[in-house]
Amino acid sequence: MHFQPMNNSSALNLSPRSFQASSLERLAKASSAHKWILFTAQTHLPDLKDLQSYRVDCEKIIQLRPSIKSSEIEVVTKAITLGNASAIVASGDIDSFARKQLQQLAMQHGCEVFFSTSNTQYLH
C-alpha cells in the first residue's frame, strides 16, 4: 500500500518496530472519528503492519505534499483550524515554543498533534 503525497500533543516514536503502544492506540482512536489523520511532508509514515495491528484505519491517513509557500508550522496550523483532521503528525524539528502553541490550538479544535522522533522512511 502506498500513501500518496497530497487536545494533547506528544512525541510519536516512529522508529521501525519500536512504536510506543500508547501512541498507536491514540492514532487508532483518532482514526475512529470521521476525520483524517494527516502526516506532514516532513514526516514518514509508519509501517503498515504496525498501524493495522493497532486497528488504525489506514484509509483515513493522508500524507501532505510539501508546501512551496508555507512552513511546516503554518501547514499544521492551517490543518488544525480547518477542522477536518482528528490527528496530525508533524516532524520533531518544530521548536518547543511552537509545539506549545500548536498544542493549545489543537485542543481548541478537538485535534491531537503528534511530533515524530524519527526521520526514517517506512513506505515508499
PDB file of C-alpha atoms in Angstrom, residues 3-107:
ATOM      1  CA  PHE A   3       0.339   6.695   0.678  1.00  0.00           C
ATOM      2  CA  GLN A   4       0.377   9.393  -1.928  1.00  0.00           C
ATOM      3  CA  PRO A   5       1.606  12.918  -1.182  1.00  0.00           C
ATOM      4  CA  MET A   6      -1.155  15.108  -1.214  1.00  0.00           C
ATOM      5  CA  ASN A   7      -6.300  18.158  22.901  1.00  0.00           C
ATOM      6  CA  ASN A   8      -2.836  16.998  23.559  1.00  0.00           C
ATOM      7  CA  SER A   9       0.473  16.811  21.921  1.00  0.00           C
ATOM      8  CA  SER A  10       3.234  14.316  22.339  1.00  0.00           C
ATOM      9  CA  ALA A  11       6.294  12.838  20.743  1.00  0.00           C
ATOM     10  CA  LEU A  12       5.458   9.925  18.494  1.00  0.00           C
ATOM     11  CA  ASN A  13       8.243   7.398  18.202  1.00  0.00           C
ATOM     12  CA  LEU A  14       8.232   6.261  14.586  1.00  0.00           C
ATOM     13  CA  SER A  15      11.356   4.137  14.722  1.00  0.00           C
ATOM     14  CA  PRO A  16      10.893   0.827  12.914  1.00  0.00           C
ATOM     15  CA  ARG A  17       9.249  -1.776  15.123  1.00  0.00           C
ATOM     16  CA  SER A  18       9.628   0.370  18.210  1.00  0.00           C
ATOM     17  CA  PHE A  19       6.395   2.319  18.236  1.00  0.00           C
ATOM     18  CA  GLN A  20       5.084   3.208  21.597  1.00  0.00           C
ATOM     19  CA  ALA A  21       1.886   1.255  22.029  1.00  0.00           C
ATOM     20  CA  SER A  22       0.143   4.247  23.590  1.00  0.00           C
ATOM     21  CA  SER A  23       0.889   6.388  20.523  1.00  0.00           C
ATOM     22  CA  LEU A  24      -0.514   3.787  18.153  1.00  0.00           C
ATOM     23  CA  GLU A  25      -3.550   3.343  20.393  1.00  0.00           C
ATOM     24  CA  ARG A  26      -4.114   7.097  20.284  1.00  0.00           C
ATOM     25  CA  LEU A  27      -3.791   7.109  16.492  1.00  0.00           C
ATOM     26  CA  ALA A  28      -6.295   4.237  16.335  1.00  0.00           C
ATOM     27  CA  LYS A  29      -8.720   6.186  18.500  1.00  0.00           C
ATOM     28  CA  ALA A  30      -8.251   9.266  16.321  1.00  0.00           C
ATOM     29  CA  SER A  31      -8.904   7.188  13.208  1.00  0.00           C
ATOM     30  CA  SER A  32     -12.305   6.162  14.574  1.00  0.00           C
ATOM     31  CA  ALA A  33     -13.507   9.754  14.154  1.00  0.00           C
ATOM     32  CA  HIS A  34     -14.972  10.860  10.851  1.00  0.00           C
ATOM     33  CA  LYS A  35     -11.877  12.927  10.135  1.00  0.00           C
ATOM     34  CA  TRP A  36      -8.419  12.482   8.605  1.00  0.00           C
ATOM     35  CA  ILE A  37      -5.072  11.639  10.169  1.00  0.00           C
ATOM     36  CA  LEU A  38      -2.560  13.906   8.477  1.00  0.00           C
ATOM     37  CA  PHE A  39       1.194  13.391   8.208  1.00  0.00           C
ATOM     38  CA  THR A  40       3.173  16.436   7.157  1.00  0.00           C
ATOM     39  CA  ALA A  41       5.560  16.143   4.228  1.00  0.00           C
ATOM     40  CA  GLN A  42       8.471  16.270   6.688  1.00  0.00           C
ATOM     41  CA  THR A  43       7.400  13.047   8.408  1.00  0.00           C
ATOM     42  CA  HIS A  44       7.439   9.482   7.201  1.00  0.00           C
ATOM     43  CA  LEU A  45       4.636   7.017   7.508  1.00  0.00           C
ATOM     44  CA  PRO A  46       4.994   4.164   9.987  1.00  0.00           C
ATOM     45  CA  ASP A  47       4.975   0.543   8.903  1.00  0.00           C
ATOM     46  CA  LEU A  48       1.586  -0.548   7.607  1.00  0.00           C
ATOM     47  CA  LYS A  49       1.672  -3.751   9.706  1.00  0.00           C
ATOM     48  CA  ASP A  50       2.138  -1.720  12.894  1.00  0.00           C
ATOM     49  CA  LEU A  51      -0.758   0.564  12.022  1.00  0.00           C
ATOM     50  CA  GLN A  52      -3.021  -2.366  11.186  1.00  0.00           C
ATOM     51  CA  SER A  53      -2.082  -4.316  14.311  1.00  0.00           C
ATOM     52  CA  TYR A  54      -3.474  -1.439  16.401  1.00  0.00           C
ATOM     53  CA  ARG A  55      -6.512  -1.115  14.121  1.00  0.00           C
ATOM     54  CA  VAL A  56      -5.608   2.298  12.774  1.00  0.00           C
ATOM     55  CA  ASP A  57      -7.949   2.994   9.862  1.00  0.00           C
ATOM     56  CA  CYS A  58      -5.295   3.455   7.176  1.00  0.00           C
ATOM     57  CA  GLU A  59      -7.890   4.700   4.701  1.00  0.00           C
ATOM     58  CA  LYS A  60      -8.061   7.905   6.736  1.00  0.00           C
ATOM     59  CA  ILE A  61      -4.318   8.588   6.557  1.00  0.00           C
ATOM     60  CA  ILE A  62      -3.099  11.301   4.215  1.00  0.00           C
ATOM     61  CA  GLN A  63       0.471  12.432   3.737  1.00  0.00           C
ATOM     62  CA  LEU A  64       0.505  16.066   2.755  1.00  0.00           C
ATOM     63  CA  ARG A  65       2.575  17.311  -0.139  1.00  0.00           C
ATOM     64  CA  PRO A  66       5.468  19.663   0.559  1.00  0.00           C
ATOM     65  CA  SER A  67       4.392  23.283   0.509  1.00  0.00           C
ATOM     66  CA  ILE A  68       6.270  25.802  -1.572  1.00  0.00           C
ATOM     67  CA  LYS A  69       4.685  28.767   0.228  1.00  0.00           C
ATOM     68  CA  SER A  70       4.212  27.637   3.817  1.00  0.00           C
ATOM     69  CA  SER A  71       6.424  26.332   6.615  1.00  0.00           C
ATOM     70  CA  GLU A  72       5.568  23.097   8.383  1.00  0.00           C
ATOM     71  CA  ILE A  73       4.234  25.092  11.338  1.00  0.00           C
ATOM     72  CA  GLU A  74       1.940  27.065   9.028  1.00  0.00           C
ATOM     73  CA  VAL A  75       0.730  23.853   7.378  1.00  0.00           C
ATOM     74  CA  VAL A  76      -0.067  22.269  10.761  1.00  0.00           C
ATOM     75  CA  THR A  77      -1.808  25.441  11.951  1.00  0.00           C
ATOM     76  CA  LYS A  78      -3.974  25.529   8.841  1.00  0.00           C
ATOM     77  CA  ALA A  79      -4.772  21.811   9.127  1.00  0.00           C
ATOM     78  CA  ILE A  80      -5.853  22.255  12.743  1.00  0.00           C
ATOM     79  CA  THR A  81      -8.037  25.289  12.059  1.00  0.00           C
ATOM     80  CA  LEU A  82      -9.762  23.717   9.052  1.00  0.00           C
ATOM     81  CA  GLY A  83     -11.135  21.120  11.456  1.00  0.00           C
ATOM     82  CA  ASN A  84     -11.041  18.105   9.144  1.00  0.00           C
ATOM     83  CA  ALA A  85      -8.257  16.228  10.985  1.00  0.00           C
ATOM     84  CA  SER A  86      -8.575  14.238  14.184  1.00  0.00           C
ATOM     85  CA  ALA A  87      -4.785  13.921  14.414  1.00  0.00           C
ATOM     86  CA  ILE A  88      -1.759  15.494  12.777  1.00  0.00           C
ATOM     87  CA  VAL A  89       1.741  14.031  12.820  1.00  0.00           C
ATOM     88  CA  ALA A  90       4.449  16.665  12.388  1.00  0.00           C
ATOM     89  CA  SER A  91       8.214  16.396  12.479  1.00  0.00           C
ATOM     90  CA  GLY A  92      10.282  16.723  15.618  1.00  0.00           C
ATOM     91  CA  ASP A  93      12.021  19.711  14.021  1.00  0.00           C
ATOM     92  CA  ILE A  94       9.384  22.084  15.396  1.00  0.00           C
ATOM     93  CA  ASP A  95      10.739  24.003  18.388  1.00  0.00           C
ATOM     94  CA  SER A  96       9.219  23.671  21.862  1.00  0.00           C
ATOM     95  CA  PHE A  97       7.604  27.126  21.835  1.00  0.00           C
ATOM     96  CA  ALA A  98       5.796  26.404  18.560  1.00  0.00           C
ATOM     97  CA  ARG A  99       4.828  22.950  19.837  1.00  0.00           C
ATOM     98  CA  LYS A 100       3.102  24.503  22.838  1.00  0.00           C
ATOM     99  CA  GLN A 101       1.225  26.909  20.581  1.00  0.00           C
ATOM    100  CA  LEU A 102       0.152  24.069  18.304  1.00  0.00           C
ATOM    101  CA  GLN A 103      -0.928  22.017  21.350  1.00  0.00           C
ATOM    102  CA  GLN A 104      -3.170  24.819  22.553  1.00  0.00           C
ATOM    103  CA  LEU A 105      -4.654  25.385  19.114  1.00  0.00           C
ATOM    104  CA  ALA A 106      -5.257  21.659  18.619  1.00  0.00           C
ATOM    105  CA  MET A 107      -7.037  21.392  21.974  1.00  0.00           C
TER     106      MET A 107
END
